[in-house]
Amino acid sequence: MLSFTPSIMNWVPRRLWSPVLLWAGGGKLEVIGQENADPKRPTIYVANHQSTIDIPAHFMAVPVPFRYVAKSQLKWVPIIGWYLWIAGHVFINRTNRRKAIASLDEAARKIRAGTSIFLYPEGTRSEDGSILPFKKGPFALALKARVPICPVTIEGSGNLMPKSTWNITPGTIRVKIGKPIDTTAFAENDREGLARAVRAVIIADSLALGGKGGDPDDAVAAAGEEGVSDARKQALPLP
């Protein structure tokens, strides 16, 4: 694996292959709130997830060096996954709890070293564009590191490249970078409270960007589930 400085690591996708991927597919990018991203302050950026094309879009939209925390399957995706692996981004194996914890520990070390982290707390892409429940793990990381969380909202990418296809349809992707949320205002074990606060901002910004928003009550994902809230799982009848 090659060793890149964070600035070089983000320059390559931001200036080279991300613009090419969007241009080749006829995609346009509109960004609001870049002033909320501070390159001098380690931050955890969290975003809703609609499409594989979100990754190059966020490389272009968020003007700070960061490393992705992504699911291990992404490592094998051509261009995007290969680059993330070569550049030393963090991959999580969600089928193995021990390895998943080790990956979050690796992310924590990067934050302590001054590197910002970018992740998708839904854990999967939304098929219809609505905001899915958030997993609590990323928020435990933020509370442990006591660094700000910056909510990032993306809309339109699911129309350009839906979850079920590799075809890119021309269109516009809109990204809004929200104001950082101070994690020191939350108790160290209040993962759910922090997740709900961040998700509420992303839902509001999704609606403002013309998206579907999400159900505020389905805020937290059930343990071991993607796209299913804890509240809905508990409401299901027993088999």
PDB file of C-alpha atoms in Angstrom:
ATOM      1  CA  MET A   1       0.000   0.000   0.000  1.00  0.00           C
ATOM      2  CA  LEU A   2       1.317   3.413  -0.915  1.00  0.00           C
ATOM      3  CA  SER A   3       1.700   6.163   1.657  1.00  0.00           C
ATOM      4  CA  PHE A   4       0.203   9.529   0.729  1.00  0.00           C
ATOM      5  CA  THR A   5      -0.076  12.731   2.721  1.00  0.00           C
ATOM      6  CA  PRO A   6      -3.745  13.659   3.280  1.00  0.00           C
ATOM      7  CA  SER A   7      -3.492  16.655   0.945  1.00  0.00           C
ATOM      8  CA  ILE A   8      -2.075  14.601  -1.944  1.00  0.00           C
ATOM      9  CA  MET A   9      -4.473  11.765  -1.150  1.00  0.00           C
ATOM     10  CA  ASN A  10      -7.460  14.051  -1.730  1.00  0.00           C
ATOM     11  CA  TRP A  11      -5.973  16.091  -4.573  1.00  0.00           C
ATOM     12  CA  VAL A  12      -5.830  13.076  -6.893  1.00  0.00           C
ATOM     13  CA  PRO A  13      -9.540  12.156  -6.721  1.00  0.00           C
ATOM     14  CA  ARG A  14     -10.737  15.746  -6.314  1.00  0.00           C
ATOM     15  CA  ARG A  15      -8.866  17.132  -9.322  1.00  0.00           C
ATOM     16  CA  LEU A  16      -8.401  14.070 -11.537  1.00  0.00           C
ATOM     17  CA  TRP A  17     -10.687  11.056 -11.597  1.00  0.00           C
ATOM     18  CA  SER A  18     -13.767  12.400  -9.770  1.00  0.00           C
ATOM     19  CA  PRO A  19     -14.390  15.255 -12.251  1.00  0.00           C
ATOM     20  CA  VAL A  20     -13.774  12.846 -15.131  1.00  0.00           C
ATOM     21  CA  LEU A  21     -16.328  10.349 -13.796  1.00  0.00           C
ATOM     22  CA  LEU A  22     -18.997  13.025 -13.372  1.00  0.00           C
ATOM     23  CA  TRP A  23     -18.213  14.668 -16.712  1.00  0.00           C
ATOM     24  CA  ALA A  24     -18.285  11.341 -18.560  1.00  0.00           C
ATOM     25  CA  GLY A  25     -21.751  10.629 -17.194  1.00  0.00           C
ATOM     26  CA  GLY A  26     -23.103  14.109 -17.858  1.00  0.00           C
ATOM     27  CA  GLY A  27     -23.288  14.928 -14.168  1.00  0.00           C
ATOM     28  CA  LYS A  28     -23.126  18.446 -12.725  1.00  0.00           C
ATOM     29  CA  LEU A  29     -22.290  19.315  -9.128  1.00  0.00           C
ATOM     30  CA  GLU A  30     -23.745  22.148  -7.044  1.00  0.00           C
ATOM     31  CA  VAL A  31     -22.310  22.750  -3.562  1.00  0.00           C
ATOM     32  CA  ILE A  32     -23.560  24.880  -0.666  1.00  0.00           C
ATOM     33  CA  GLY A  33     -21.726  25.569   2.589  1.00  0.00           C
ATOM     34  CA  GLN A  34     -18.079  24.849   1.797  1.00  0.00           C
ATOM     35  CA  GLU A  35     -17.156  27.510   4.361  1.00  0.00           C
ATOM     36  CA  ASN A  36     -18.336  25.069   7.059  1.00  0.00           C
ATOM     37  CA  ALA A  37     -15.487  22.665   6.268  1.00  0.00           C
ATOM     38  CA  ASP A  38     -12.360  23.678   8.191  1.00  0.00           C
ATOM     39  CA  PRO A  39      -9.146  22.016   6.904  1.00  0.00           C
ATOM     40  CA  LYS A  40      -7.324  22.931  10.129  1.00  0.00           C
ATOM     41  CA  ARG A  41      -9.751  21.097  12.426  1.00  0.00           C
ATOM     42  CA  PRO A  42     -10.103  17.287  12.529  1.00  0.00           C
ATOM     43  CA  THR A  43     -13.778  16.588  11.889  1.00  0.00           C
ATOM     44  CA  ILE A  44     -16.042  13.620  11.237  1.00  0.00           C
ATOM     45  CA  TYR A  45     -18.134  14.268   8.131  1.00  0.00           C
ATOM     46  CA  VAL A  46     -21.310  12.171   7.894  1.00  0.00           C
ATOM     47  CA  ALA A  47     -23.642  12.048   4.903  1.00  0.00           C
ATOM     48  CA  ASN A  48     -26.703  10.293   3.590  1.00  0.00           C
ATOM     49  CA  HIS A  49     -25.947   7.764   0.870  1.00  0.00           C
ATOM     50  CA  GLN A  50     -27.802   7.332  -2.423  1.00  0.00           C
ATOM     51  CA  SER A  51     -25.288   6.072  -4.974  1.00  0.00           C
ATOM     52  CA  THR A  52     -21.749   4.868  -5.625  1.00  0.00           C
ATOM     53  CA  ILE A  53     -21.257   8.207  -7.400  1.00  0.00           C
ATOM     54  CA  ASP A  54     -21.573   9.881  -3.963  1.00  0.00           C
ATOM     55  CA  ILE A  55     -17.914   9.123  -3.310  1.00  0.00           C
ATOM     56  CA  PRO A  56     -16.423  11.172  -6.177  1.00  0.00           C
ATOM     57  CA  ALA A  57     -19.086  13.844  -5.603  1.00  0.00           C
ATOM     58  CA  HIS A  58     -18.031  14.231  -1.969  1.00  0.00           C
ATOM     59  CA  PHE A  59     -14.336  14.261  -2.869  1.00  0.00           C
ATOM     60  CA  MET A  60     -15.112  17.274  -5.060  1.00  0.00           C
ATOM     61  CA  ALA A  61     -17.594  18.976  -2.738  1.00  0.00           C
ATOM     62  CA  VAL A  62     -15.821  18.833   0.636  1.00  0.00           C
ATOM     63  CA  PRO A  63     -12.681  21.007   0.370  1.00  0.00           C
ATOM     64  CA  VAL A  64     -10.604  19.358   3.100  1.00  0.00           C
ATOM     65  CA  PRO A  65      -8.316  16.308   3.229  1.00  0.00           C
ATOM     66  CA  PHE A  66     -10.163  13.316   4.690  1.00  0.00           C
ATOM     67  CA  ARG A  67     -10.213   9.539   4.706  1.00  0.00           C
ATOM     68  CA  TYR A  68     -13.297   7.471   4.035  1.00  0.00           C
ATOM     69  CA  VAL A  69     -14.581   4.759   6.342  1.00  0.00           C
ATOM     70  CA  ALA A  70     -16.308   2.390   3.911  1.00  0.00           C
ATOM     71  CA  LYS A  71     -17.655  -1.150   3.865  1.00  0.00           C
ATOM     72  CA  SER A  72     -15.105  -3.754   2.786  1.00  0.00           C
ATOM     73  CA  GLN A  73     -17.016  -4.757  -0.373  1.00  0.00           C
ATOM     74  CA  LEU A  74     -16.266  -1.338  -1.864  1.00  0.00           C
ATOM     75  CA  LYS A  75     -12.590  -2.264  -2.084  1.00  0.00           C
ATOM     76  CA  TRP A  76     -13.304  -4.250  -5.265  1.00  0.00           C
ATOM     77  CA  VAL A  77     -15.240  -1.526  -7.122  1.00  0.00           C
ATOM     78  CA  PRO A  78     -13.200  -0.407 -10.177  1.00  0.00           C
ATOM     79  CA  ILE A  79     -11.399   2.949  -9.909  1.00  0.00           C
ATOM     80  CA  ILE A  80     -13.209   4.194  -6.783  1.00  0.00           C
ATOM     81  CA  GLY A  81     -12.590   1.183  -4.554  1.00  0.00           C
ATOM     82  CA  TRP A  82      -9.122   0.527  -5.907  1.00  0.00           C
ATOM     83  CA  TYR A  83      -8.046   4.067  -5.169  1.00  0.00           C
ATOM     84  CA  LEU A  84      -9.488   4.047  -1.645  1.00  0.00           C
ATOM     85  CA  TRP A  85      -7.559   0.850  -0.906  1.00  0.00           C
ATOM     86  CA  ILE A  86      -4.265   2.074  -2.394  1.00  0.00           C
ATOM     87  CA  ALA A  87      -4.533   5.421  -0.574  1.00  0.00           C
ATOM     88  CA  GLY A  88      -5.074   3.819   2.819  1.00  0.00           C
ATOM     89  CA  HIS A  89      -8.709   4.607   3.514  1.00  0.00           C
ATOM     90  CA  VAL A  90     -10.425   2.548   6.226  1.00  0.00           C
ATOM     91  CA  PHE A  91     -12.563  -0.460   5.311  1.00  0.00           C
ATOM     92  CA  ILE A  92     -15.039  -2.070   7.730  1.00  0.00           C
ATOM     93  CA  ASN A  93     -15.977  -5.756   7.638  1.00  0.00           C
ATOM     94  CA  ARG A  94     -19.471  -5.616   9.095  1.00  0.00           C
ATOM     95  CA  THR A  95     -19.812  -9.405   9.185  1.00  0.00           C
ATOM     96  CA  ASN A  96     -17.017  -9.640  11.765  1.00  0.00           C
ATOM     97  CA  ARG A  97     -17.548  -7.604  14.931  1.00  0.00           C
ATOM     98  CA  ARG A  98     -13.907  -7.867  16.025  1.00  0.00           C
ATOM     99  CA  LYS A  99     -12.622  -6.601  12.686  1.00  0.00           C
ATOM    100  CA  ALA A 100     -15.255  -3.848  12.600  1.00  0.00           C
ATOM    101  CA  ILE A 101     -14.146  -2.590  16.020  1.00  0.00           C
ATOM    102  CA  ALA A 102     -10.517  -2.707  14.879  1.00  0.00           C
ATOM    103  CA  SER A 103     -11.427  -0.583  11.838  1.00  0.00           C
ATOM    104  CA  LEU A 104     -13.123   2.040  14.029  1.00  0.00           C
ATOM    105  CA  ASP A 105     -10.033   2.046  16.260  1.00  0.00           C
ATOM    106  CA  GLU A 106      -7.936   2.699  13.154  1.00  0.00           C
ATOM    107  CA  ALA A 107     -10.225   5.605  12.256  1.00  0.00           C
ATOM    108  CA  ALA A 108      -9.849   6.972  15.798  1.00  0.00           C
ATOM    109  CA  ARG A 109      -6.061   6.887  15.451  1.00  0.00           C
ATOM    110  CA  LYS A 110      -6.280   8.865  12.221  1.00  0.00           C
ATOM    111  CA  ILE A 111      -8.472  11.480  13.919  1.00  0.00           C
ATOM    112  CA  ARG A 112      -6.032  11.795  16.821  1.00  0.00           C
ATOM    113  CA  ALA A 113      -3.270  12.281  14.243  1.00  0.00           C
ATOM    114  CA  GLY A 114      -5.202  15.239  12.813  1.00  0.00           C
ATOM    115  CA  THR A 115      -6.956  13.614   9.843  1.00  0.00           C
ATOM    116  CA  SER A 116     -10.655  14.145   9.179  1.00  0.00           C
ATOM    117  CA  ILE A 117     -12.928  11.154   8.529  1.00  0.00           C
ATOM    118  CA  PHE A 118     -15.866  10.795   6.122  1.00  0.00           C
ATOM    119  CA  LEU A 119     -18.505   8.091   6.457  1.00  0.00           C
ATOM    120  CA  TYR A 120     -22.062   7.062   5.663  1.00  0.00           C
ATOM    121  CA  PRO A 121     -23.941   6.153   8.872  1.00  0.00           C
ATOM    122  CA  GLU A 122     -26.869   4.558   7.013  1.00  0.00           C
ATOM    123  CA  GLY A 123     -24.489   1.714   6.153  1.00  0.00           C
ATOM    124  CA  THR A 124     -25.999   1.249   2.696  1.00  0.00           C
ATOM    125  CA  ARG A 125     -27.390   3.227  -0.228  1.00  0.00           C
ATOM    126  CA  SER A 126     -31.005   4.342  -0.096  1.00  0.00           C
ATOM    127  CA  GLU A 127     -32.979   2.886  -2.997  1.00  0.00           C
ATOM    128  CA  ASP A 128     -35.647   5.604  -3.053  1.00  0.00           C
ATOM    129  CA  GLY A 129     -33.613   8.578  -1.807  1.00  0.00           C
ATOM    130  CA  SER A 130     -35.205   8.768   1.645  1.00  0.00           C
ATOM    131  CA  ILE A 131     -32.903   9.053   4.667  1.00  0.00           C
ATOM    132  CA  LEU A 132     -32.482   5.630   6.297  1.00  0.00           C
ATOM    133  CA  PRO A 133     -31.884   4.956  10.016  1.00  0.00           C
ATOM    134  CA  PHE A 134     -28.350   5.689  11.235  1.00  0.00           C
ATOM    135  CA  LYS A 135     -26.003   3.183  12.822  1.00  0.00           C
ATOM    136  CA  LYS A 136     -24.661   4.306  16.204  1.00  0.00           C
ATOM    137  CA  GLY A 137     -21.027   3.233  15.723  1.00  0.00           C
ATOM    138  CA  PRO A 138     -19.852   6.400  13.931  1.00  0.00           C
ATOM    139  CA  PHE A 139     -21.293   8.536  16.707  1.00  0.00           C
ATOM    140  CA  ALA A 140     -19.529   6.509  19.378  1.00  0.00           C
ATOM    141  CA  LEU A 141     -16.331   7.300  17.469  1.00  0.00           C
ATOM    142  CA  ALA A 142     -17.122  11.024  17.474  1.00  0.00           C
ATOM    143  CA  LEU A 143     -17.980  11.076  21.181  1.00  0.00           C
ATOM    144  CA  LYS A 144     -14.814   9.181  22.056  1.00  0.00           C
ATOM    145  CA  ALA A 145     -12.611  11.485  19.975  1.00  0.00           C
ATOM    146  CA  ARG A 146     -14.532  14.621  21.059  1.00  0.00           C
ATOM    147  CA  VAL A 147     -14.276  16.134  17.588  1.00  0.00           C
ATOM    148  CA  PRO A 148     -17.066  17.976  15.744  1.00  0.00           C
ATOM    149  CA  ILE A 149     -19.478  16.188  13.419  1.00  0.00           C
ATOM    150  CA  CYS A 150     -20.292  17.982  10.175  1.00  0.00           C
ATOM    151  CA  PRO A 151     -23.575  16.887   8.531  1.00  0.00           C
ATOM    152  CA  VAL A 152     -23.388  16.614   4.740  1.00  0.00           C
ATOM    153  CA  THR A 153     -26.503  16.152   2.613  1.00  0.00           C
ATOM    154  CA  ILE A 154     -26.522  14.876  -0.959  1.00  0.00           C
ATOM    155  CA  GLU A 155     -29.462  14.871  -3.373  1.00  0.00           C
ATOM    156  CA  GLY A 156     -29.796  13.804  -6.996  1.00  0.00           C
ATOM    157  CA  SER A 157     -27.031  11.202  -7.096  1.00  0.00           C
ATOM    158  CA  GLY A 158     -29.530   8.351  -6.858  1.00  0.00           C
ATOM    159  CA  ASN A 159     -31.120   9.595 -10.082  1.00  0.00           C
ATOM    160  CA  LEU A 160     -27.761   9.711 -11.863  1.00  0.00           C
ATOM    161  CA  MET A 161     -26.655   6.241 -10.774  1.00  0.00           C
ATOM    162  CA  PRO A 162     -29.322   4.208  -8.942  1.00  0.00           C
ATOM    163  CA  LYS A 163     -28.291   1.471  -6.542  1.00  0.00           C
ATOM    164  CA  SER A 164     -29.171  -1.328  -8.949  1.00  0.00           C
ATOM    165  CA  THR A 165     -27.145  -0.160 -11.969  1.00  0.00           C
ATOM    166  CA  TRP A 166     -23.743   1.094 -13.138  1.00  0.00           C
ATOM    167  CA  ASN A 167     -25.281   3.278 -15.840  1.00  0.00           C
ATOM    168  CA  ILE A 168     -24.965   7.045 -15.317  1.00  0.00           C
ATOM    169  CA  THR A 169     -27.822   9.308 -16.409  1.00  0.00           C
ATOM    170  CA  PRO A 170     -27.102  13.027 -16.950  1.00  0.00           C
ATOM    171  CA  GLY A 171     -28.328  15.273 -14.170  1.00  0.00           C
ATOM    172  CA  THR A 172     -27.396  17.488 -11.242  1.00  0.00           C
ATOM    173  CA  ILE A 173     -26.057  16.439  -7.848  1.00  0.00           C
ATOM    174  CA  ARG A 174     -26.625  18.894  -5.005  1.00  0.00           C
ATOM    175  CA  VAL A 175     -24.502  18.811  -1.847  1.00  0.00           C
ATOM    176  CA  LYS A 176     -24.965  20.904   1.282  1.00  0.00           C
ATOM    177  CA  ILE A 177     -22.284  21.015   3.984  1.00  0.00           C
ATOM    178  CA  GLY A 178     -23.936  21.945   7.266  1.00  0.00           C
ATOM    179  CA  LYS A 179     -22.480  23.697  10.275  1.00  0.00           C
ATOM    180  CA  PRO A 180     -20.382  21.446  12.554  1.00  0.00           C
ATOM    181  CA  ILE A 181     -22.123  20.027  15.620  1.00  0.00           C
ATOM    182  CA  ASP A 182     -20.219  20.249  18.910  1.00  0.00           C
ATOM    183  CA  THR A 183     -20.015  16.723  20.335  1.00  0.00           C
ATOM    184  CA  THR A 184     -18.912  18.001  23.752  1.00  0.00           C
ATOM    185  CA  ALA A 185     -22.525  19.118  24.278  1.00  0.00           C
ATOM    186  CA  PHE A 186     -23.505  15.426  24.490  1.00  0.00           C
ATOM    187  CA  ALA A 187     -22.764  12.891  27.220  1.00  0.00           C
ATOM    188  CA  GLU A 188     -19.954  10.492  26.303  1.00  0.00           C
ATOM    189  CA  ASN A 189     -22.387   7.573  26.000  1.00  0.00           C
ATOM    190  CA  ASP A 190     -25.211   9.442  24.214  1.00  0.00           C
ATOM    191  CA  ARG A 191     -24.692   7.867  20.801  1.00  0.00           C
ATOM    192  CA  GLU A 192     -28.401   7.831  20.035  1.00  0.00           C
ATOM    193  CA  GLY A 193     -28.934  11.468  20.972  1.00  0.00           C
ATOM    194  CA  LEU A 194     -26.067  12.580  18.745  1.00  0.00           C
ATOM    195  CA  ALA A 195     -27.238  10.358  15.879  1.00  0.00           C
ATOM    196  CA  ARG A 196     -30.744  11.816  16.112  1.00  0.00           C
ATOM    197  CA  ALA A 197     -29.428  15.392  16.154  1.00  0.00           C
ATOM    198  CA  VAL A 198     -27.232  14.881  13.083  1.00  0.00           C
ATOM    199  CA  ARG A 199     -29.915  12.969  11.197  1.00  0.00           C
ATOM    200  CA  ALA A 200     -32.473  15.717  11.888  1.00  0.00           C
ATOM    201  CA  VAL A 201     -30.183  18.257  10.192  1.00  0.00           C
ATOM    202  CA  ILE A 202     -29.669  16.003   7.171  1.00  0.00           C
ATOM    203  CA  ILE A 203     -33.422  15.364   6.869  1.00  0.00           C
ATOM    204  CA  ALA A 204     -34.151  19.108   6.944  1.00  0.00           C
ATOM    205  CA  ASP A 205     -31.434  19.845   4.385  1.00  0.00           C
ATOM    206  CA  SER A 206     -32.633  16.993   2.165  1.00  0.00           C
ATOM    207  CA  LEU A 207     -36.090  18.540   2.038  1.00  0.00           C
ATOM    208  CA  ALA A 208     -34.589  21.980   1.354  1.00  0.00           C
ATOM    209  CA  LEU A 209     -32.634  20.528  -1.582  1.00  0.00           C
ATOM    210  CA  GLY A 210     -35.780  18.971  -3.040  1.00  0.00           C
ATOM    211  CA  GLY A 211     -35.248  15.496  -1.595  1.00  0.00           C
ATOM    212  CA  LYS A 212     -37.561  13.160   0.295  1.00  0.00           C
ATOM    213  CA  GLY A 213     -36.171  13.708   3.777  1.00  0.00           C
ATOM    214  CA  GLY A 214     -36.860  10.827   6.150  1.00  0.00           C
ATOM    215  CA  ASP A 215     -38.966   9.569   9.039  1.00  0.00           C
ATOM    216  CA  PRO A 216     -37.681  11.322  12.188  1.00  0.00           C
ATOM    217  CA  ASP A 217     -38.928   8.452  14.354  1.00  0.00           C
ATOM    218  CA  ASP A 218     -36.897   5.827  12.478  1.00  0.00           C
ATOM    219  CA  ALA A 219     -33.641   7.446  13.517  1.00  0.00           C
ATOM    220  CA  VAL A 220     -31.459   4.608  14.800  1.00  0.00           C
ATOM    221  CA  ALA A 221     -30.725   1.360  12.964  1.00  0.00           C
ATOM    222  CA  ALA A 222     -31.382  -1.947  14.684  1.00  0.00           C
ATOM    223  CA  ALA A 223     -28.250  -3.844  15.691  1.00  0.00           C
ATOM    224  CA  GLY A 224     -26.884  -5.841  12.771  1.00  0.00           C
ATOM    225  CA  GLU A 225     -29.385  -4.325  10.335  1.00  0.00           C
ATOM    226  CA  GLU A 226     -29.111  -1.862   7.453  1.00  0.00           C
ATOM    227  CA  GLY A 227     -32.091   0.312   6.574  1.00  0.00           C
ATOM    228  CA  VAL A 228     -34.234  -1.039   9.434  1.00  0.00           C
ATOM    229  CA  SER A 229     -34.756   1.091  12.523  1.00  0.00           C
ATOM    230  CA  ASP A 230     -34.678  -0.293  16.037  1.00  0.00           C
ATOM    231  CA  ALA A 231     -38.224   1.005  16.576  1.00  0.00           C
ATOM    232  CA  ARG A 232     -39.589  -0.825  13.522  1.00  0.00           C
ATOM    233  CA  LYS A 233     -37.786  -4.055  14.373  1.00  0.00           C
ATOM    234  CA  GLN A 234     -39.230  -4.061  17.883  1.00  0.00           C
ATOM    235  CA  ALA A 235     -42.706  -3.476  16.445  1.00  0.00           C
ATOM    236  CA  LEU A 236     -42.524  -6.539  14.180  1.00  0.00           C
ATOM    237  CA  PRO A 237     -44.505  -9.596  15.352  1.00  0.00           C
ATOM    238  CA  LEU A 238     -42.479 -12.481  16.724  1.00  0.00           C
ATOM    239  CA  PRO A 239     -42.044 -15.430  14.314  1.00  0.00           C
TER     240      PRO A 239
END
